[in-house]
mmCIF file of C-alpha atoms and ligand atoms in Angstrom:
data_model
loop_
_atom_site.group_PDB
_atom_site.id
_atom_site.type_symbol
_atom_site.label_atom_id
_atom_site.label_comp_id
_atom_site.label_asym_id
_atom_site.label_seq_id
_atom_site.Cartn_x
_atom_site.Cartn_y
_atom_site.Cartn_z
ATOM 1 C CA MET A 1 -1.301 39.676 27.735
ATOM 2 C CA THR A 2 -1.198 37.374 24.737
ATOM 3 C CA VAL A 3 -4.585 37.031 23.075
ATOM 4 C CA ARG A 4 -5.221 33.403 22.123
ATOM 5 C CA VAL A 5 -7.071 33.486 18.820
ATOM 6 C CA GLY A 6 -9.184 30.872 17.066
ATOM 7 C CA VAL A 7 -9.710 31.294 13.312
ATOM 8 C CA ILE A 8 -12.879 30.069 11.566
ATOM 9 C CA GLY A 9 -12.419 29.685 7.802
ATOM 10 C CA VAL A 10 -8.837 29.372 6.651
ATOM 11 C CA GLY A 11 -9.159 30.223 2.974
ATOM 12 C CA MET A 12 -7.371 33.072 1.283
ATOM 13 C CA ILE A 13 -7.862 35.872 3.781
ATOM 14 C CA GLY A 14 -8.020 33.581 6.822
ATOM 15 C CA GLN A 15 -4.514 32.347 6.005
ATOM 16 C CA ASP A 16 -3.319 35.895 5.419
ATOM 17 C CA HIS A 17 -4.669 36.974 8.816
ATOM 18 C CA ILE A 18 -2.993 33.956 10.454
ATOM 19 C CA ARG A 19 0.296 35.049 8.871
ATOM 20 C CA ARG A 20 -0.150 38.556 10.243
ATOM 21 C CA LEU A 21 -1.208 37.318 13.711
ATOM 22 C CA THR A 22 1.716 34.914 13.993
ATOM 23 C CA ARG A 23 4.524 36.670 12.115
ATOM 24 C CA VAL A 24 3.834 40.385 11.881
ATOM 25 C CA LEU A 25 1.982 41.587 14.961
ATOM 26 C CA SER A 26 2.608 41.332 18.671
ATOM 27 C CA GLY A 27 0.318 40.192 21.456
ATOM 28 C CA ALA A 28 -1.416 37.290 19.699
ATOM 29 C CA CYS A 29 -1.053 33.595 19.149
ATOM 30 C CA VAL A 30 -3.252 31.406 16.982
ATOM 31 C CA VAL A 31 -4.292 28.387 19.046
ATOM 32 C CA ALA A 32 -7.105 26.831 17.006
ATOM 33 C CA VAL A 33 -8.480 26.718 13.465
ATOM 34 C CA ILE A 34 -11.460 25.175 11.714
ATOM 35 C CA ASP A 35 -12.671 25.105 8.133
ATOM 36 C CA ALA A 36 -15.581 23.393 6.373
ATOM 37 C CA ASP A 37 -12.765 21.871 4.309
ATOM 38 C CA LEU A 38 -11.112 19.884 7.102
ATOM 39 C CA GLU A 39 -8.160 18.935 4.915
ATOM 40 C CA ARG A 40 -7.437 22.603 4.331
ATOM 41 C CA ALA A 41 -7.608 23.290 8.066
ATOM 42 C CA ARG A 42 -5.173 20.449 8.747
ATOM 43 C CA THR A 43 -2.758 21.672 6.082
ATOM 44 C CA VAL A 44 -2.816 25.208 7.489
ATOM 45 C CA ALA A 45 -2.270 23.847 11.023
ATOM 46 C CA GLU A 46 0.851 21.942 9.928
ATOM 47 C CA ASP A 47 2.759 25.228 9.849
ATOM 48 C CA LEU A 48 1.427 26.321 13.236
ATOM 49 C CA PRO A 49 2.954 24.264 16.035
ATOM 50 C CA GLY A 50 0.512 23.356 18.799
ATOM 51 C CA VAL A 51 -2.572 24.580 16.954
ATOM 52 C CA ARG A 52 -5.706 22.503 17.432
ATOM 53 C CA VAL A 53 -7.935 21.689 14.471
ATOM 54 C CA HIS A 54 -11.577 21.600 15.514
ATOM 55 C CA GLU A 55 -14.329 19.928 13.546
ATOM 56 C CA THR A 56 -16.886 22.700 13.942
ATOM 57 C CA GLY A 57 -16.862 26.419 14.519
ATOM 58 C CA GLN A 58 -19.005 25.911 17.621
ATOM 59 C CA ALA A 59 -16.346 23.622 19.133
ATOM 60 C CA LEU A 60 -13.641 26.196 18.422
ATOM 61 C CA ILE A 61 -15.694 28.959 20.038
ATOM 62 C CA ALA A 62 -16.341 26.750 23.094
ATOM 63 C CA ASP A 63 -12.614 25.941 23.458
ATOM 64 C CA ASP A 64 -11.473 27.324 26.837
ATOM 65 C CA GLU A 65 -8.101 28.201 25.395
ATOM 66 C CA VAL A 66 -9.609 30.465 22.725
ATOM 67 C CA ASP A 67 -9.910 34.011 24.065
ATOM 68 C CA ALA A 68 -11.126 35.667 20.858
ATOM 69 C CA VAL A 69 -12.469 34.555 17.500
ATOM 70 C CA VAL A 70 -11.632 35.607 13.943
ATOM 71 C CA VAL A 71 -14.379 34.796 11.414
ATOM 72 C CA THR A 72 -13.071 34.551 7.864
ATOM 73 C CA SER A 73 -15.406 31.949 6.394
ATOM 74 C CA TRP A 74 -17.859 32.690 3.569
ATOM 75 C CA GLY A 75 -20.228 35.592 4.162
ATOM 76 C CA PRO A 76 -23.461 33.579 4.601
ATOM 77 C CA THR A 77 -21.845 31.638 7.482
ATOM 78 C CA HIS A 78 -20.789 34.706 9.475
ATOM 79 C CA GLU A 79 -24.034 35.218 11.404
ATOM 80 C CA GLU A 80 -23.926 31.798 13.073
ATOM 81 C CA TYR A 81 -20.359 32.223 14.265
ATOM 82 C CA VAL A 82 -20.661 35.844 15.357
ATOM 83 C CA LEU A 83 -23.768 35.031 17.416
ATOM 84 C CA ALA A 84 -22.020 32.029 18.971
ATOM 85 C CA GLY A 85 -18.987 34.183 19.820
ATOM 86 C CA ILE A 86 -21.185 36.780 21.506
ATOM 87 C CA GLY A 87 -23.055 33.997 23.318
ATOM 88 C CA ALA A 88 -19.776 32.593 24.629
ATOM 89 C CA GLY A 89 -18.649 36.034 25.814
ATOM 90 C CA LYS A 90 -15.721 36.093 23.385
ATOM 91 C CA GLN A 91 -14.628 39.054 21.318
ATOM 92 C CA VAL A 92 -15.152 38.497 17.591
ATOM 93 C CA PHE A 93 -13.351 39.955 14.601
ATOM 94 C CA CYS A 94 -15.565 39.313 11.568
ATOM 95 C CA GLU A 95 -14.423 39.940 8.035
ATOM 96 C CA LYS A 96 -16.924 41.862 5.989
ATOM 97 C CA PRO A 97 -19.784 41.310 5.490
ATOM 98 C CA LEU A 98 -21.009 41.144 9.091
ATOM 99 C CA ALA A 99 -23.847 39.090 7.622
ATOM 100 C CA THR A 100 -25.472 38.863 4.228
ATOM 101 C CA THR A 101 -28.994 39.987 5.130
ATOM 102 C CA ARG A 102 -30.402 42.928 7.029
ATOM 103 C CA GLU A 103 -32.282 40.555 9.341
ATOM 104 C CA ALA A 104 -29.147 38.580 10.199
ATOM 105 C CA CYS A 105 -27.269 41.804 11.008
ATOM 106 C CA GLU A 106 -30.182 42.882 13.213
ATOM 107 C CA ARG A 107 -30.026 39.600 15.137
ATOM 108 C CA ILE A 108 -26.343 40.289 15.816
ATOM 109 C CA ILE A 109 -27.096 43.848 16.918
ATOM 110 C CA ASP A 110 -29.874 42.588 19.208
ATOM 111 C CA ALA A 111 -27.536 40.003 20.754
ATOM 112 C CA GLU A 112 -24.826 42.588 21.380
ATOM 113 C CA VAL A 113 -27.280 45.108 22.783
ATOM 114 C CA ALA A 114 -28.645 42.401 25.120
ATOM 115 C CA VAL A 115 -25.119 41.796 26.428
ATOM 116 C CA GLY A 116 -24.754 45.554 26.875
ATOM 117 C CA ARG A 117 -21.267 45.966 25.457
ATOM 118 C CA ARG A 118 -19.558 45.775 22.093
ATOM 119 C CA MET A 119 -18.253 42.304 21.241
ATOM 120 C CA VAL A 120 -17.832 42.582 17.465
ATOM 121 C CA MET A 121 -15.474 44.380 15.117
ATOM 122 C CA VAL A 122 -16.096 44.222 11.362
ATOM 123 C CA GLY A 123 -13.153 44.165 8.958
ATOM 124 C CA PHE A 124 -13.481 47.426 7.084
ATOM 125 C CA MET A 125 -9.738 47.887 6.835
ATOM 126 C CA ARG A 126 -9.693 51.110 4.839
ATOM 127 C CA ARG A 127 -10.337 52.977 8.088
ATOM 128 C CA TYR A 128 -6.796 51.917 9.087
ATOM 129 C CA ASP A 129 -5.062 53.051 5.903
ATOM 130 C CA THR A 130 -2.626 55.925 6.451
ATOM 131 C CA ALA A 131 -3.868 57.904 3.452
ATOM 132 C CA TYR A 132 -7.547 57.537 4.379
ATOM 133 C CA ARG A 133 -6.771 58.486 7.985
ATOM 134 C CA ALA A 134 -4.995 61.646 6.832
ATOM 135 C CA MET A 135 -7.965 62.492 4.628
ATOM 136 C CA LYS A 136 -10.389 61.910 7.496
ATOM 137 C CA ALA A 137 -8.267 64.102 9.792
ATOM 138 C CA ALA A 138 -8.441 66.930 7.246
ATOM 139 C CA VAL A 139 -12.229 66.593 6.981
ATOM 140 C CA THR A 140 -12.897 66.425 10.729
ATOM 141 C CA SER A 141 -10.469 69.244 11.570
ATOM 142 C CA GLY A 142 -12.686 71.568 9.538
ATOM 143 C CA GLU A 143 -9.787 72.826 7.428
ATOM 144 C CA ILE A 144 -11.643 72.291 4.141
ATOM 145 C CA GLY A 145 -14.930 73.563 5.585
ATOM 146 C CA ALA A 146 -18.194 71.665 5.477
ATOM 147 C CA PRO A 147 -18.035 68.736 3.022
ATOM 148 C CA LEU A 148 -20.252 69.092 -0.048
ATOM 149 C CA LEU A 149 -19.172 66.322 -2.406
ATOM 150 C CA MET A 150 -17.009 63.237 -2.381
ATOM 151 C CA TYR A 151 -15.551 61.468 -5.412
ATOM 152 C CA ALA A 152 -14.249 57.935 -5.220
ATOM 153 C CA ALA A 153 -12.877 55.449 -7.698
ATOM 154 C CA HIS A 154 -12.362 51.750 -7.078
ATOM 155 C CA ARG A 155 -10.553 50.122 -9.982
ATOM 156 C CA ASN A 156 -9.500 46.487 -10.133
ATOM 157 C CA PRO A 157 -7.180 45.395 -12.930
ATOM 158 C CA SER A 158 -9.278 42.268 -13.551
ATOM 159 C CA VAL A 159 -11.496 39.801 -11.705
ATOM 160 C CA PRO A 160 -12.049 36.026 -11.819
ATOM 161 C CA SER A 161 -14.567 34.703 -14.340
ATOM 162 C CA HIS A 162 -17.185 34.018 -11.624
ATOM 163 C CA PHE A 163 -17.326 37.733 -10.717
ATOM 164 C CA THR A 164 -20.655 39.451 -11.464
ATOM 165 C CA SER A 165 -22.025 42.999 -11.484
ATOM 166 C CA ASP A 166 -23.703 42.255 -8.149
ATOM 167 C CA MET A 167 -20.280 41.479 -6.715
ATOM 168 C CA ILE A 168 -19.062 44.927 -7.785
ATOM 169 C CA ILE A 169 -21.621 46.277 -5.304
ATOM 170 C CA ASN A 170 -21.170 43.618 -2.605
ATOM 171 C CA ASP A 171 -17.403 43.158 -2.676
ATOM 172 C CA SER A 172 -16.028 46.416 -4.077
ATOM 173 C CA VAL A 173 -18.444 49.310 -3.490
ATOM 174 C CA VAL A 174 -19.216 48.068 0.038
ATOM 175 C CA HIS A 175 -15.804 49.426 1.055
ATOM 176 C CA ASP A 176 -16.583 52.826 -0.487
ATOM 177 C CA ILE A 177 -19.933 52.836 1.315
ATOM 178 C CA ASP A 178 -18.189 52.254 4.635
ATOM 179 C CA VAL A 179 -15.591 54.931 3.844
ATOM 180 C CA ALA A 180 -18.309 57.455 2.933
ATOM 181 C CA ARG A 181 -20.216 56.834 6.191
ATOM 182 C CA TRP A 182 -17.022 57.046 8.254
ATOM 183 C CA MET A 183 -15.457 59.978 6.406
ATOM 184 C CA LEU A 184 -18.612 62.090 6.482
ATOM 185 C CA ASP A 185 -19.910 60.769 9.816
ATOM 186 C CA ASP A 186 -23.323 60.316 8.247
ATOM 187 C CA GLU A 187 -25.716 57.638 7.047
ATOM 188 C CA LEU A 188 -26.889 56.956 3.509
ATOM 189 C CA ALA A 189 -30.296 58.169 2.369
ATOM 190 C CA ALA A 190 -30.415 56.714 -1.162
ATOM 191 C CA VAL A 191 -28.414 54.893 -3.814
ATOM 192 C CA THR A 192 -28.563 55.164 -7.610
ATOM 193 C CA VAL A 193 -26.492 52.999 -9.946
ATOM 194 C CA LEU A 194 -25.755 54.088 -13.513
ATOM 195 C CA LYS A 195 -24.250 51.924 -16.226
ATOM 196 C CA PRO A 196 -21.834 53.793 -18.482
ATOM 197 C CA ARG A 197 -20.626 52.393 -21.809
ATOM 198 C CA ARG A 198 -19.554 48.780 -21.183
ATOM 199 C CA ASN A 199 -15.911 47.810 -21.031
ATOM 200 C CA ARG A 200 -15.424 45.315 -23.882
ATOM 201 C CA LYS A 201 -13.250 43.232 -21.559
ATOM 202 C CA ALA A 202 -16.258 42.601 -19.277
ATOM 203 C CA ALA A 203 -17.792 39.121 -19.553
ATOM 204 C CA PRO A 204 -21.069 38.894 -21.531
ATOM 205 C CA GLY A 205 -24.040 40.231 -19.585
ATOM 206 C CA PHE A 206 -21.744 41.886 -17.071
ATOM 207 C CA ALA A 207 -22.187 45.639 -16.539
ATOM 208 C CA ASP A 208 -18.755 47.135 -15.901
ATOM 209 C CA PRO A 209 -17.918 49.862 -14.994
ATOM 210 C CA LEU A 210 -20.677 51.145 -12.716
ATOM 211 C CA LEU A 211 -21.187 54.672 -11.487
ATOM 212 C CA VAL A 212 -22.774 54.639 -8.047
ATOM 213 C CA LEU A 213 -24.317 57.754 -6.542
ATOM 214 C CA LEU A 214 -24.672 57.744 -2.767
ATOM 215 C CA GLU A 215 -26.899 60.431 -1.259
ATOM 216 C CA MET A 216 -25.953 61.020 2.346
ATOM 217 C CA ALA A 217 -28.652 61.984 4.860
ATOM 218 C CA GLY A 218 -27.000 65.370 5.429
ATOM 219 C CA GLY A 219 -27.051 66.214 1.710
ATOM 220 C CA VAL A 220 -23.462 65.395 0.687
ATOM 221 C CA LEU A 221 -23.342 63.549 -2.651
ATOM 222 C CA VAL A 222 -20.771 60.800 -3.182
ATOM 223 C CA THR A 223 -19.937 59.264 -6.541
ATOM 224 C CA VAL A 224 -18.143 55.943 -6.741
ATOM 225 C CA GLU A 225 -16.726 54.800 -10.046
ATOM 226 C CA ALA A 226 -16.357 51.034 -9.746
ATOM 227 C CA SER A 227 -14.416 49.267 -12.488
ATOM 228 C CA VAL A 228 -13.200 45.707 -12.397
ATOM 229 C CA ASN A 229 -11.458 45.452 -15.763
ATOM 230 C CA ALA A 230 -9.198 48.484 -15.483
ATOM 231 C CA SER A 231 -6.142 46.491 -16.642
ATOM 232 C CA TYR A 232 -3.436 48.874 -15.511
ATOM 233 C CA GLY A 233 -3.491 48.141 -11.769
ATOM 234 C CA TYR A 234 -5.471 48.432 -8.553
ATOM 235 C CA ASP A 235 -6.273 52.095 -8.210
ATOM 236 C CA ILE A 236 -8.174 53.574 -5.279
ATOM 237 C CA ARG A 237 -9.002 57.259 -5.435
ATOM 238 C CA GLY A 238 -10.852 59.729 -3.318
ATOM 239 C CA GLU A 239 -11.463 63.408 -2.896
ATOM 240 C CA VAL A 240 -13.702 65.373 -0.558
ATOM 241 C CA VAL A 241 -14.757 68.810 -1.729
ATOM 242 C CA GLY A 242 -15.537 71.211 1.103
ATOM 243 C CA GLU A 243 -16.756 74.795 1.287
ATOM 244 C CA ASP A 244 -13.205 76.111 1.747
ATOM 245 C CA GLY A 245 -10.975 73.551 0.075
ATOM 246 C CA THR A 246 -10.555 69.934 -0.945
ATOM 247 C CA VAL A 247 -8.628 66.952 0.326
ATOM 248 C CA GLU A 248 -7.435 64.174 -1.950
ATOM 249 C CA LEU A 249 -6.476 60.667 -0.992
ATOM 250 C CA GLY A 250 -2.676 60.389 -1.141
ATOM 251 C CA GLU A 251 -1.027 57.717 -3.246
ATOM 252 C CA SER A 252 0.526 55.164 -0.925
ATOM 253 C CA ALA A 253 2.496 53.285 -3.521
ATOM 254 C CA GLY A 254 5.895 54.551 -2.432
ATOM 255 C CA ALA A 255 8.570 56.259 -4.482
ATOM 256 C CA ILE A 256 7.915 58.481 -7.475
ATOM 257 C CA VAL A 257 10.871 58.616 -9.875
ATOM 258 C CA LYS A 258 11.445 61.766 -11.975
ATOM 259 C CA ARG A 259 13.761 61.286 -14.890
ATOM 260 C CA GLU A 260 14.284 62.689 -18.391
ATOM 261 C CA GLY A 261 11.272 64.988 -18.169
ATOM 262 C CA ARG A 262 8.916 62.259 -16.941
ATOM 263 C CA TYR A 263 7.809 60.858 -13.643
ATOM 264 C CA SER A 264 6.715 57.369 -12.715
ATOM 265 C CA GLY A 265 5.686 55.308 -9.713
ATOM 266 C CA ARG A 266 4.139 51.962 -8.967
ATOM 267 C CA VAL A 267 0.405 51.262 -9.187
ATOM 268 C CA PRO A 268 -0.446 48.458 -6.694
ATOM 269 C CA ALA A 269 -1.180 45.107 -8.324
ATOM 270 C CA ASP A 270 -4.189 44.332 -6.133
ATOM 271 C CA TRP A 271 -5.978 45.102 -2.869
ATOM 272 C CA ARG A 272 -3.550 42.973 -0.868
ATOM 273 C CA GLU A 273 -0.628 45.142 -1.892
ATOM 274 C CA ARG A 274 -2.562 48.403 -1.537
ATOM 275 C CA PHE A 275 -3.968 47.655 1.909
ATOM 276 C CA VAL A 276 -1.403 45.293 3.447
ATOM 277 C CA ARG A 277 -0.372 47.814 6.065
ATOM 278 C CA ALA A 278 -3.988 48.804 6.798
ATOM 279 C CA PHE A 279 -4.805 45.160 7.601
ATOM 280 C CA ASP A 280 -1.814 45.045 9.975
ATOM 281 C CA VAL A 281 -2.876 48.209 11.801
ATOM 282 C CA GLU A 282 -6.489 47.027 11.903
ATOM 283 C CA PHE A 283 -5.564 43.757 13.599
ATOM 284 C CA GLN A 284 -3.053 45.313 15.980
ATOM 285 C CA GLU A 285 -5.665 47.787 17.183
ATOM 286 C CA TRP A 286 -8.178 44.972 17.612
ATOM 287 C CA LEU A 287 -5.690 42.830 19.582
ATOM 288 C CA ASP A 288 -4.765 45.747 21.811
ATOM 289 C CA ALA A 289 -8.447 46.442 22.491
ATOM 290 C CA VAL A 290 -9.183 42.774 23.212
ATOM 291 C CA ALA A 291 -6.207 42.561 25.569
ATOM 292 C CA ALA A 292 -7.647 45.581 27.373
ATOM 293 C CA GLY A 293 -11.019 43.807 27.700
ATOM 294 C CA GLY A 294 -13.015 45.413 24.889
ATOM 295 C CA THR A 295 -13.095 46.011 21.175
ATOM 296 C CA THR A 296 -12.712 48.899 18.752
ATOM 297 C CA GLY A 297 -13.257 50.010 15.174
ATOM 298 C CA PRO A 298 -16.165 49.328 12.836
ATOM 299 C CA SER A 299 -19.073 47.964 14.860
ATOM 300 C CA ALA A 300 -21.968 45.625 14.225
ATOM 301 C CA TRP A 301 -23.943 48.790 13.470
ATOM 302 C CA ASP A 302 -21.443 49.660 10.737
ATOM 303 C CA GLY A 303 -21.748 46.117 9.396
ATOM 304 C CA TYR A 304 -25.542 46.422 9.411
ATOM 305 C CA ALA A 305 -25.446 49.831 7.693
ATOM 306 C CA ALA A 306 -23.155 48.456 4.976
ATOM 307 C CA THR A 307 -25.401 45.447 4.318
ATOM 308 C CA VAL A 308 -28.549 47.602 4.171
ATOM 309 C CA ALA A 309 -26.793 50.010 1.777
ATOM 310 C CA THR A 310 -25.452 47.264 -0.488
ATOM 311 C CA ASP A 311 -28.947 45.733 -0.616
ATOM 312 C CA ALA A 312 -30.236 49.116 -1.794
ATOM 313 C CA GLY A 313 -27.351 49.261 -4.287
ATOM 314 C CA LEU A 314 -28.279 45.846 -5.684
ATOM 315 C CA GLU A 315 -31.898 46.925 -6.089
ATOM 316 C CA ALA A 316 -30.795 50.157 -7.757
ATOM 317 C CA LEU A 317 -28.580 48.152 -10.127
ATOM 318 C CA ARG A 318 -31.474 45.828 -10.966
ATOM 319 C CA THR A 319 -34.145 48.485 -11.430
ATOM 320 C CA GLY A 320 -32.154 51.464 -12.629
ATOM 321 C CA GLN A 321 -34.074 53.491 -10.054
ATOM 322 C CA ARG A 322 -32.989 55.684 -7.165
ATOM 323 C CA THR A 323 -33.447 53.455 -4.124
ATOM 324 C CA ALA A 324 -34.003 54.777 -0.617
ATOM 325 C CA VAL A 325 -31.950 53.358 2.255
ATOM 326 C CA SER A 326 -34.030 52.816 5.374
ATOM 327 C CA MET A 327 -32.474 51.732 8.630
ATOM 328 C CA ARG A 328 -33.764 50.942 12.092
ATOM 329 C CA GLU A 329 -33.066 53.350 14.925
ATOM 330 C CA ARG A 330 -29.488 53.286 16.104
ATOM 331 C CA PRO A 331 -29.243 51.681 19.560
ATOM 332 C CA ASP A 332 -27.491 53.712 22.274
ATOM 333 C CA LEU A 333 -24.667 51.153 22.351
ATOM 334 C CA TYR A 334 -23.521 52.425 18.961
ATOM 335 C CA LYS A 335 -23.949 56.123 19.652
ATOM 336 C CA GLN A 336 -20.810 56.431 21.780
ATOM 337 C CA GLN A 337 -18.264 55.593 19.067
HETATM 338 N N1 NAD B 401 -11.690 43.123 3.938
HETATM 339 C C1 NAD B 401 -11.462 42.737 2.713
HETATM 340 O O1 NAD B 401 -11.052 43.514 1.871
HETATM 341 C C2 NAD B 401 -11.685 41.306 2.340
HETATM 342 C C3 NAD B 401 -10.892 40.758 1.324
HETATM 343 C C4 NAD B 401 -11.112 39.413 0.995
HETATM 344 C C5 NAD B 401 -12.106 38.679 1.625
HETATM 345 N N2 NAD B 401 -12.866 39.273 2.566
HETATM 346 C C6 NAD B 401 -13.956 38.502 3.220
HETATM 347 O O2 NAD B 401 -13.404 37.402 3.921
HETATM 348 C C7 NAD B 401 -14.284 36.274 3.833
HETATM 349 C C8 NAD B 401 -13.510 35.077 3.257
HETATM 350 O O3 NAD B 401 -13.066 35.408 1.971
HETATM 351 P P1 NAD B 401 -11.906 34.568 1.239
HETATM 352 O O4 NAD B 401 -11.568 35.348 0.023
HETATM 353 O O5 NAD B 401 -10.841 34.188 2.194
HETATM 354 O O6 NAD B 401 -12.718 33.266 0.795
HETATM 355 P P2 NAD B 401 -12.144 31.785 0.587
HETATM 356 O O7 NAD B 401 -13.165 31.071 -0.207
HETATM 357 O O8 NAD B 401 -10.733 31.826 0.093
HETATM 358 O O9 NAD B 401 -12.094 31.197 2.075
HETATM 359 C C9 NAD B 401 -13.242 30.954 2.825
HETATM 360 C C10 NAD B 401 -13.025 29.696 3.638
HETATM 361 O O10 NAD B 401 -14.172 29.491 4.466
HETATM 362 C C11 NAD B 401 -14.428 28.109 4.482
HETATM 363 N N3 NAD B 401 -15.816 27.898 4.872
HETATM 364 C C12 NAD B 401 -16.927 28.004 4.104
HETATM 365 N N4 NAD B 401 -18.022 27.744 4.840
HETATM 366 C C13 NAD B 401 -17.594 27.483 6.099
HETATM 367 C C14 NAD B 401 -18.243 27.172 7.311
HETATM 368 N N5 NAD B 401 -19.577 27.057 7.385
HETATM 369 N N6 NAD B 401 -17.479 26.982 8.411
HETATM 370 C C15 NAD B 401 -16.138 27.110 8.339
HETATM 371 N N7 NAD B 401 -15.471 27.391 7.215
HETATM 372 C C16 NAD B 401 -16.195 27.588 6.112
HETATM 373 C C17 NAD B 401 -14.119 27.627 3.076
HETATM 374 O O11 NAD B 401 -13.906 26.220 3.027
HETATM 375 C C18 NAD B 401 -12.859 28.430 2.783
HETATM 376 O O12 NAD B 401 -11.680 27.754 3.175
HETATM 377 C C19 NAD B 401 -15.481 36.729 2.984
HETATM 378 O O13 NAD B 401 -16.512 37.158 3.823
HETATM 379 C C20 NAD B 401 -14.921 37.915 2.202
HETATM 380 O O14 NAD B 401 -15.902 38.865 1.834
HETATM 381 C C21 NAD B 401 -12.663 40.556 2.960
#
């Protein structure tokens, strides 16, 4: 079966997902697009023969020829489209964040629970990265024993001038939060954010780097170093320390050259390069699940948990205080993952 996909929001990542759906993966065709910037939607559609340009997201979702919906518009607009997708009985792939407030995420959870089956996958693509999957396999196999600590680093070479310290939490650390929950199969209990000596390359008033301490409910401590002016490349690191051993995140940057007593390899330029394959795997698994009548991967619950945790992270950044993470009870729908 070919899944006929409609894409809402055809900016940077929307266009990248259209490229992957039309040129890289199998089992999908893009049949409709819409963007608040209609001109942009029309320009994107020019390269996609037969694609309809709708004027609203609601019209795209109602289109009988759209089987499933990809939401890649700005975060605050996600709730409306995800709820409409669920209401129309169409599977939805929503880029992170699921929604920008706890209440909005809860409305999505309530809608999905009312339908009685999962309709939403959230785009936490690190779960599809080969290196992270190998690390997760080592943790869940028990070969390093019970996890005690996890170290993570999330370094961007630079960021646009509009980037703020809050965005380090919302756009960068949110991925580490999802990885920690998934890797350790546990929820967060509290977040603390520390501000080390400031990088002089950071814009005035901008705290960078940040050191984020995640306390998991089961007692594992996770530190996330988040830097957005690291200069030398996009560097993602991780290590889980267990009772019997440790597992480190492998470098996925390809060949390491050893020559004249030195070795060298490539540091990815940005997140696109580092996670390009993870995005492909993520979408292929989603398409396969949709073709089979369901969905897969990070759920609306995972999206909710990430938003609640980033809210706590923002408060911790603002106050300098340890901030508890409190979540509603997990509905049964999300217990069988
Ligand atoms: N998984 C990841 O690592 C990752 C990476 C990048 C972006 N994202 C997420 O993807 C989403 C889009 O990010 P982007 O970088 O492509 O942004 P972008 O600004 O390049 O594109 C967003 C597009 O949405 C359109 N839009 C805004 N409001 C709309 C509305 N109400 N209806 C329809 N279209 C609307 C804008 O006109 C724009 O074309 C964000 O939620 C972002 O957090 C995730």
